mmCIF file of C-alpha atoms in Angstrom:
data_model
loop_
_atom_site.group_PDB
_atom_site.id
_atom_site.type_symbol
_atom_site.label_atom_id
_atom_site.label_comp_id
_atom_site.label_asym_id
_atom_site.label_seq_id
_atom_site.Cartn_x
_atom_site.Cartn_y
_atom_site.Cartn_z
ATOM 1 C CA MET A 15 123.997 96.671 99.453
ATOM 2 C CA GLN A 16 120.561 95.617 101.134
ATOM 3 C CA LEU A 17 117.474 97.767 100.991
ATOM 4 C CA VAL A 18 115.695 98.238 103.354
ATOM 5 C CA ARG A 19 111.917 100.126 102.428
ATOM 6 C CA GLY A 20 109.866 101.283 105.266
ATOM 7 C CA LEU A 21 111.522 100.473 109.275
ATOM 8 C CA HIS A 22 108.630 97.399 109.376
ATOM 9 C CA ASN A 23 111.069 95.929 107.392
ATOM 10 C CA LEU A 24 114.445 96.469 109.633
ATOM 11 C CA ARG A 25 115.239 93.354 111.211
ATOM 12 C CA PRO A 26 117.065 91.875 113.412
ATOM 13 C CA GLN A 27 121.232 91.966 111.155
ATOM 14 C CA HIS A 28 119.893 95.775 110.481
ATOM 15 C CA ARG A 29 120.014 97.266 113.669
ATOM 16 C CA GLY A 30 123.896 97.766 115.731
ATOM 17 C CA CYS A 31 124.833 100.056 112.390
ATOM 18 C CA VAL A 32 127.021 103.116 112.034
ATOM 19 C CA ALA A 33 124.431 105.962 109.736
ATOM 20 C CA THR A 34 124.540 108.858 108.033
ATOM 21 C CA ILE A 35 121.161 110.658 106.543
ATOM 22 C CA GLY A 36 119.711 113.121 103.695
ATOM 23 C CA ASN A 37 119.192 112.978 100.176
ATOM 24 C CA PHE A 38 121.951 112.309 98.110
ATOM 25 C CA ASP A 39 120.893 113.759 95.340
ATOM 26 C CA GLY A 40 124.028 112.491 92.234
ATOM 27 C CA VAL A 41 126.492 111.187 95.274
ATOM 28 C CA HIS A 42 128.516 114.388 94.340
ATOM 29 C CA ARG A 43 131.847 114.743 95.692
ATOM 30 C CA GLY A 44 130.668 116.334 98.853
ATOM 31 C CA HIS A 45 128.567 113.326 99.209
ATOM 32 C CA GLN A 46 131.309 110.328 99.168
ATOM 33 C CA ALA A 47 132.972 112.346 101.894
ATOM 34 C CA ILE A 48 130.674 111.911 103.984
ATOM 35 C CA LEU A 49 129.756 108.155 102.127
ATOM 36 C CA ALA A 50 133.924 107.496 102.988
ATOM 37 C CA ARG A 51 134.216 108.910 106.504
ATOM 38 C CA LEU A 52 131.050 106.218 106.998
ATOM 39 C CA ARG A 53 132.718 103.032 106.352
ATOM 40 C CA GLU A 54 136.148 104.160 107.605
ATOM 41 C CA ARG A 55 133.490 104.384 111.454
ATOM 42 C CA ALA A 56 132.232 101.186 110.211
ATOM 43 C CA VAL A 57 135.706 99.837 109.625
ATOM 44 C CA GLU A 58 136.861 100.462 113.361
ATOM 45 C CA LEU A 59 133.336 99.730 114.342
ATOM 46 C CA GLY A 60 132.809 96.324 113.014
ATOM 47 C CA LEU A 61 129.950 97.107 112.570
ATOM 48 C CA PRO A 62 127.921 98.271 109.381
ATOM 49 C CA SER A 63 126.923 100.744 106.879
ATOM 50 C CA CYS A 64 123.317 102.408 106.677
ATOM 51 C CA VAL A 65 122.360 105.202 104.887
ATOM 52 C CA VAL A 66 119.416 106.973 105.172
ATOM 53 C CA ILE A 67 117.461 107.687 102.607
ATOM 54 C CA PHE A 68 113.687 108.665 101.423
ATOM 55 C CA GLU A 69 111.486 108.961 98.983
ATOM 56 C CA PRO A 70 109.858 111.359 97.686
ATOM 57 C CA GLN A 71 112.350 113.336 98.727
ATOM 58 C CA PRO A 72 110.975 116.128 101.576
ATOM 59 C CA ARG A 73 110.538 119.603 98.395
ATOM 60 C CA GLU A 74 109.434 116.657 96.023
ATOM 61 C CA PHE A 75 106.781 116.556 99.168
ATOM 62 C CA PHE A 76 106.198 119.745 100.721
ATOM 63 C CA ALA A 77 106.245 121.551 97.280
ATOM 64 C CA PRO A 78 105.904 118.872 94.079
ATOM 65 C CA GLN A 79 105.460 121.053 91.360
ATOM 66 C CA THR A 80 108.401 123.804 92.749
ATOM 67 C CA ALA A 81 110.832 120.781 94.119
ATOM 68 C CA PRO A 82 114.131 121.016 92.230
ATOM 69 C CA ALA A 83 115.760 118.325 89.382
ATOM 70 C CA ARG A 84 116.986 115.392 90.086
ATOM 71 C CA LEU A 85 119.769 114.198 89.249
ATOM 72 C CA ALA A 86 119.249 110.614 89.606
ATOM 73 C CA ARG A 87 115.873 108.573 90.066
ATOM 74 C CA LEU A 88 116.100 106.099 92.449
ATOM 75 C CA ARG A 89 117.847 102.550 90.631
ATOM 76 C CA ASP A 90 120.205 105.450 90.161
ATOM 77 C CA LYS A 91 120.971 106.469 93.307
ATOM 78 C CA LEU A 92 121.525 103.039 94.839
ATOM 79 C CA LYS A 93 123.353 101.221 92.116
ATOM 80 C CA LEU A 94 125.607 104.626 92.748
ATOM 81 C CA LEU A 95 126.127 104.353 96.866
ATOM 82 C CA ALA A 96 126.370 100.692 95.694
ATOM 83 C CA ASP A 97 129.770 101.285 94.282
ATOM 84 C CA GLU A 98 130.673 103.517 97.927
ATOM 85 C CA GLY A 99 130.407 100.441 100.106
ATOM 86 C CA VAL A 100 127.615 101.259 101.062
ATOM 87 C CA ASP A 101 126.241 97.651 102.818
ATOM 88 C CA GLN A 102 122.598 99.253 103.389
ATOM 89 C CA VAL A 103 119.814 101.284 102.561
ATOM 90 C CA LEU A 104 117.445 102.468 104.222
ATOM 91 C CA CYS A 105 114.660 104.162 102.233
ATOM 92 C CA LEU A 106 112.088 105.956 104.138
ATOM 93 C CA ALA A 107 108.440 106.943 102.243
ATOM 94 C CA PHE A 108 108.027 110.633 102.993
ATOM 95 C CA ASN A 109 104.315 111.713 104.265
ATOM 96 C CA GLN A 110 102.619 113.129 106.271
ATOM 97 C CA GLN A 111 103.027 110.896 109.032
ATOM 98 C CA LEU A 112 107.098 111.209 109.055
ATOM 99 C CA SER A 113 106.811 114.813 108.181
ATOM 100 C CA LYS A 114 105.130 115.839 111.054
ATOM 101 C CA LEU A 115 108.166 114.042 113.194
ATOM 102 C CA SER A 116 109.316 116.131 115.718
ATOM 103 C CA ALA A 117 113.582 116.133 116.288
ATOM 104 C CA THR A 118 113.023 113.773 119.256
ATOM 105 C CA GLU A 119 110.860 111.841 117.955
ATOM 106 C CA PHE A 120 112.681 111.156 114.615
ATOM 107 C CA ILE A 121 115.732 110.571 116.988
ATOM 108 C CA ASP A 122 113.206 107.578 118.938
ATOM 109 C CA THR A 123 112.370 105.895 116.284
ATOM 110 C CA VAL A 124 114.386 105.992 113.256
ATOM 111 C CA LEU A 125 116.863 105.918 115.337
ATOM 112 C CA ILE A 126 116.962 104.251 118.581
ATOM 113 C CA ASP A 127 113.869 101.818 117.863
ATOM 114 C CA GLY A 128 114.345 101.307 114.760
ATOM 115 C CA LEU A 129 118.132 100.805 113.676
ATOM 116 C CA ASP A 130 119.597 101.192 117.195
ATOM 117 C CA VAL A 131 122.524 103.232 115.521
ATOM 118 C CA LYS A 132 126.225 103.866 117.721
ATOM 119 C CA HIS A 133 127.534 106.004 115.521
ATOM 120 C CA LEU A 134 126.037 108.928 112.626
ATOM 121 C CA GLU A 135 127.843 111.079 110.301
ATOM 122 C CA VAL A 136 125.781 114.737 109.408
ATOM 123 C CA GLY A 137 126.749 116.593 106.555
ATOM 124 C CA ASP A 138 127.722 121.042 108.055
ATOM 125 C CA ASP A 139 124.059 121.497 106.689
ATOM 126 C CA PHE A 140 121.875 118.584 107.565
ATOM 127 C CA ARG A 141 119.374 119.438 109.458
ATOM 128 C CA PHE A 142 115.787 117.450 110.522
ATOM 129 C CA GLY A 143 112.115 117.162 112.512
ATOM 130 C CA CYS A 144 109.118 119.242 111.585
ATOM 131 C CA ASP A 145 110.075 121.926 113.839
ATOM 132 C CA ARG A 146 113.305 122.469 111.960
ATOM 133 C CA ILE A 147 114.982 122.559 116.066
ATOM 134 C CA GLY A 148 117.062 118.840 114.872
ATOM 135 C CA ASP A 149 120.593 119.689 114.102
ATOM 136 C CA PHE A 150 124.373 118.636 114.605
ATOM 137 C CA ASP A 151 124.465 120.044 117.641
ATOM 138 C CA PHE A 152 120.914 118.414 118.588
ATOM 139 C CA LEU A 153 122.091 115.150 117.677
ATOM 140 C CA ARG A 154 125.707 115.837 119.216
ATOM 141 C CA LYS A 155 123.499 117.131 122.737
ATOM 142 C CA ALA A 156 120.979 113.893 122.362
ATOM 143 C CA GLY A 157 123.620 110.959 121.483
ATOM 144 C CA LEU A 158 125.423 111.654 124.672
ATOM 145 C CA SER A 159 121.863 110.328 126.957
ATOM 146 C CA ARG A 160 120.786 108.125 123.950
ATOM 147 C CA GLY A 161 124.670 106.085 123.669
ATOM 148 C CA PHE A 162 125.737 107.226 120.231
ATOM 149 C CA THR A 163 128.562 109.629 118.867
ATOM 150 C CA VAL A 164 128.007 111.656 116.139
ATOM 151 C CA GLU A 165 130.774 113.311 113.623
ATOM 152 C CA ALA A 166 129.915 116.594 111.202
ATOM 153 C CA ALA A 167 131.044 116.226 107.814
ATOM 154 C CA GLN A 168 133.559 118.680 106.682
ATOM 155 C CA THR A 169 132.568 120.757 103.396
ATOM 156 C CA VAL A 170 133.747 119.551 100.166
ATOM 157 C CA GLU A 171 134.812 122.519 98.129
ATOM 158 C CA ILE A 172 136.113 123.162 93.991
ATOM 159 C CA GLY A 173 137.808 126.075 93.617
ATOM 160 C CA GLY A 174 136.718 127.704 97.090
ATOM 161 C CA ALA A 175 132.448 126.669 95.985
ATOM 162 C CA ARG A 176 131.293 124.204 97.859
ATOM 163 C CA VAL A 177 130.248 121.197 95.968
ATOM 164 C CA SER A 178 126.389 120.638 96.606
ATOM 165 C CA SER A 179 123.595 118.881 94.387
ATOM 166 C CA THR A 180 122.245 122.725 92.997
ATOM 167 C CA LYS A 181 126.229 123.769 92.389
ATOM 168 C CA VAL A 182 125.285 120.584 90.231
ATOM 169 C CA ARG A 183 121.741 121.462 88.611
ATOM 170 C CA ASN A 184 123.356 125.278 87.685
ATOM 171 C CA ALA A 185 126.293 123.915 86.397
ATOM 172 C CA LEU A 186 124.118 121.321 84.464
ATOM 173 C CA THR A 187 121.530 124.272 83.312
ATOM 174 C CA ALA A 188 125.125 126.376 81.866
ATOM 175 C CA ALA A 189 125.894 123.305 79.594
ATOM 176 C CA ASP A 190 129.124 123.577 81.459
ATOM 177 C CA PHE A 191 130.014 119.657 81.308
ATOM 178 C CA ALA A 192 133.441 119.975 82.529
ATOM 179 C CA LEU A 193 132.045 121.744 86.460
ATOM 180 C CA ALA A 194 129.749 119.429 86.590
ATOM 181 C CA GLU A 195 131.952 115.993 86.439
ATOM 182 C CA ARG A 196 134.397 118.107 88.858
ATOM 183 C CA LEU A 197 131.587 118.258 91.173
ATOM 184 C CA LEU A 198 130.000 114.546 90.675
ATOM 185 C CA GLY A 199 133.478 113.085 90.146
ATOM 186 C CA ARG A 200 132.297 111.347 87.333
ATOM 187 C CA PRO A 201 130.525 112.449 83.708
ATOM 188 C CA PHE A 202 126.749 113.347 84.274
ATOM 189 C CA GLU A 203 124.706 111.187 82.954
ATOM 190 C CA ILE A 204 120.872 110.116 82.322
ATOM 191 C CA SER A 205 120.131 106.468 82.567
ATOM 192 C CA GLY A 206 116.911 104.500 81.132
ATOM 193 C CA ARG A 207 114.644 101.973 79.414
ATOM 194 C CA ILE A 208 114.043 102.176 75.942
ATOM 195 C CA LEU A 209 110.978 102.335 75.234
ATOM 196 C CA HIS A 210 109.109 102.383 72.012
ATOM 197 C CA GLY A 211 107.728 106.401 70.582
ATOM 198 C CA GLN A 212 105.157 107.261 68.149
ATOM 199 C CA LYS A 213 108.665 106.124 65.298
ATOM 200 C CA LEU A 214 108.467 110.577 63.974
ATOM 201 C CA ALA A 215 111.896 110.047 64.179
ATOM 202 C CA ARG A 216 112.154 107.366 61.204
ATOM 203 C CA GLN A 217 110.080 109.084 59.420
ATOM 204 C CA LEU A 218 112.125 111.941 59.700
ATOM 205 C CA GLY A 219 114.662 108.824 58.476
ATOM 206 C CA THR A 220 117.069 109.924 62.104
ATOM 207 C CA PRO A 221 115.343 107.190 63.976
ATOM 208 C CA THR A 222 116.316 107.557 67.705
ATOM 209 C CA ALA A 223 116.428 106.063 70.765
ATOM 210 C CA ASN A 224 113.006 107.477 73.411
ATOM 211 C CA VAL A 225 114.694 106.370 76.911
ATOM 212 C CA GLN A 226 112.559 106.618 80.013
ATOM 213 C CA LEU A 227 112.874 109.493 82.421
ATOM 214 C CA LYS A 228 110.181 108.985 85.019
ATOM 215 C CA ARG A 229 111.118 112.051 86.322
ATOM 216 C CA ARG A 230 108.605 115.166 86.827
ATOM 217 C CA ARG A 231 110.791 117.533 85.807
ATOM 218 C CA ALA A 232 115.014 116.664 83.766
ATOM 219 C CA PRO A 233 118.011 118.258 85.111
ATOM 220 C CA LEU A 234 118.878 119.468 81.574
ATOM 221 C CA THR A 235 116.401 120.501 77.917
ATOM 222 C CA GLY A 236 118.013 120.941 74.703
ATOM 223 C CA VAL A 237 119.903 119.370 71.912
ATOM 224 C CA TYR A 238 123.054 118.098 72.867
ATOM 225 C CA LEU A 239 126.406 115.117 72.302
ATOM 226 C CA VAL A 240 125.396 112.162 74.367
ATOM 227 C CA SER A 241 127.575 108.801 74.280
ATOM 228 C CA ALA A 242 126.645 105.357 75.764
ATOM 229 C CA GLN A 243 128.886 102.371 75.989
ATOM 230 C CA ILE A 244 126.418 99.805 73.728
ATOM 231 C CA ASP A 245 127.685 96.473 73.622
ATOM 232 C CA GLY A 246 130.962 96.912 75.329
ATOM 233 C CA LYS A 247 131.249 100.371 72.451
ATOM 234 C CA SER A 248 130.456 103.468 72.411
ATOM 235 C CA TRP A 249 129.002 104.995 70.067
ATOM 236 C CA PRO A 250 128.522 109.047 69.748
ATOM 237 C CA GLY A 251 125.487 110.731 69.625
ATOM 238 C CA VAL A 252 123.078 113.252 69.074
ATOM 239 C CA ALA A 253 120.093 113.600 71.681
ATOM 240 C CA ASN A 254 117.028 116.083 72.564
ATOM 241 C CA ILE A 255 115.608 115.726 75.407
ATOM 242 C CA GLY A 256 111.871 118.048 77.099
ATOM 243 C CA VAL A 257 108.531 118.571 76.144
ATOM 244 C CA ARG A 258 109.153 117.524 72.574
ATOM 245 C CA PRO A 259 106.853 121.289 71.589
ATOM 246 C CA THR A 260 106.613 120.841 68.008
ATOM 247 C CA VAL A 261 104.755 117.636 67.967
ATOM 248 C CA GLU A 262 102.049 117.755 70.374
ATOM 249 C CA GLY A 263 102.419 115.147 73.953
ATOM 250 C CA ASP A 264 101.150 114.187 77.092
ATOM 251 C CA GLY A 265 103.814 116.981 78.411
ATOM 252 C CA SER A 266 106.589 115.180 80.050
ATOM 253 C CA PRO A 267 110.744 115.345 80.027
ATOM 254 C CA HIS A 268 111.350 112.774 77.231
ATOM 255 C CA LEU A 269 114.931 111.808 76.416
ATOM 256 C CA GLU A 270 115.689 110.431 72.672
ATOM 257 C CA VAL A 271 118.935 109.496 71.912
ATOM 258 C CA HIS A 272 119.937 109.182 67.849
ATOM 259 C CA PHE A 273 122.968 107.187 67.643
ATOM 260 C CA LEU A 274 125.856 107.252 64.432
ATOM 261 C CA ASP A 275 126.355 104.669 62.341
ATOM 262 C CA PHE A 276 124.561 102.276 64.480
ATOM 263 C CA THR A 277 122.157 100.028 63.723
ATOM 264 C CA GLY A 278 120.405 97.287 65.853
ATOM 265 C CA VAL A 279 117.017 96.457 68.117
ATOM 266 C CA LEU A 280 117.356 98.691 71.905
ATOM 267 C CA TYR A 281 114.820 97.830 72.547
ATOM 268 C CA GLY A 282 113.661 96.909 76.334
ATOM 269 C CA ARG A 283 117.265 97.192 77.570
ATOM 270 C CA ARG A 284 118.222 100.320 79.628
ATOM 271 C CA LEU A 285 121.048 102.514 77.791
ATOM 272 C CA THR A 286 123.216 104.831 80.071
ATOM 273 C CA VAL A 287 123.797 108.166 78.264
ATOM 274 C CA VAL A 288 126.532 110.698 79.431
ATOM 275 C CA PHE A 289 126.254 114.572 78.508
ATOM 276 C CA HIS A 290 129.103 116.477 77.168
ATOM 277 C CA HIS A 291 128.146 119.050 75.292
ATOM 278 C CA LYS A 292 125.558 121.349 74.019
ATOM 279 C CA LEU A 293 124.123 122.483 70.941
ATOM 280 C CA ARG A 294 120.786 124.427 70.705
ATOM 281 C CA ASP A 295 117.574 124.640 73.251
ATOM 282 C CA GLU A 296 114.365 123.291 72.418
ATOM 283 C CA GLN A 297 112.514 124.934 70.084
ATOM 284 C CA ARG A 298 109.125 124.792 68.707
ATOM 285 C CA PHE A 299 109.185 124.363 64.835
ATOM 286 C CA ALA A 300 106.173 125.796 62.192
ATOM 287 C CA SER A 301 106.124 121.882 60.656
ATOM 288 C CA LEU A 302 108.013 119.076 60.534
ATOM 289 C CA GLU A 303 109.314 119.552 57.895
ATOM 290 C CA ALA A 304 111.702 122.724 59.800
ATOM 291 C CA LEU A 305 112.404 120.479 62.394
ATOM 292 C CA LYS A 306 113.722 117.922 60.132
ATOM 293 C CA THR A 307 116.008 120.021 58.673
ATOM 294 C CA ALA A 308 117.129 121.612 62.193
ATOM 295 C CA ILE A 309 117.988 118.165 63.197
ATOM 296 C CA ASN A 310 119.755 117.020 59.972
ATOM 297 C CA ALA A 311 121.991 119.913 61.283
ATOM 298 C CA ASP A 312 122.641 118.531 64.502
ATOM 299 C CA VAL A 313 123.800 115.373 63.208
ATOM 300 C CA ALA A 314 125.443 117.421 60.726
ATOM 301 C CA ALA A 315 127.156 119.414 63.547
ATOM 302 C CA ALA A 316 127.346 116.086 65.779
ATOM 303 C CA ARG A 317 129.085 113.947 63.580
ATOM 304 C CA ALA A 318 132.041 117.302 62.919
ATOM 305 C CA TYR A 319 132.117 117.157 66.860
ATOM 306 C CA TRP A 320 133.037 113.979 67.018
ATOM 307 C CA HIS A 321 135.121 114.088 62.858
ATOM 308 C CA GLY A 322 138.566 112.905 62.983
ATOM 309 C CA GLN A 323 139.236 112.010 67.163
ATOM 310 C CA PRO A 324 137.843 108.846 68.487
ATOM 311 C CA LEU A 325 135.301 108.748 71.177
ATOM 312 C CA THR A 326 137.060 106.847 73.447
ATOM 313 C CA THR A 327 139.814 109.669 73.348
ATOM 314 C CA SER A 328 137.495 112.337 73.577
ATOM 315 C CA LEU A 329 135.984 110.303 76.801
ATOM 316 C CA LYS A 330 139.253 111.195 78.874
#
């Protein structure tokens, strides 16, 4: 899959394509349905498939303090899109200039002059342009005069409810990881590089892997039972994700994972952590000794949870 950062980096081979536009946060089953149809149309027309995304996402640009937590960082989103068979991704910087484009200007600038789109797949709730008049009907009429076709994706429902990124976030907030997995089509996970931390957990007797998040907000917070693949083997563990209120920090979310019975050096490696069950909310303790007692109880709960069932079986 090719990644194109900005319209100025488009080349002749990127033009003349079948495209879709959106945030695709989490690449959930609703997104997957759009991408499946995108692949079908690309094959039918003999053209490359292209996904147009924005960085930052529009709500992060307009209201960074209240924008919802991302389900996946850009790096992870790109991997998920590649796994869905997308040929190319056009990542547009969502800035003041782009935000001021009307629906008509967006079509002219991005779809026609930029990508020379021949067919467009859009979600049923897609809207665009600073005037907010850009929707399926607007695109369809524009396509008739500009030489591209438009198709609206069918809504994907699970349990009678429409699949959406918001539904996934709500499932995570409720610690309903079974529902999140049904909505995503895979277990919820967070990836990042292992960094050196304060070594405080080591002093407390439970060394942790500090996973770099690079997020303003995390999509969940608390203490969880987790697992990760390390050197081809699944290792169970217990993780805290949050702002670490007992220890003085920078207020940013951190992910710290203690793997049961694992010994080895993980610094510098990328790790994908899968979340299975919530043990408790993150809380502030009166002392480090109280924190240590709580951590020991979390580790004991993790051992009890996995006791008698191999990790590979429990993750099926």
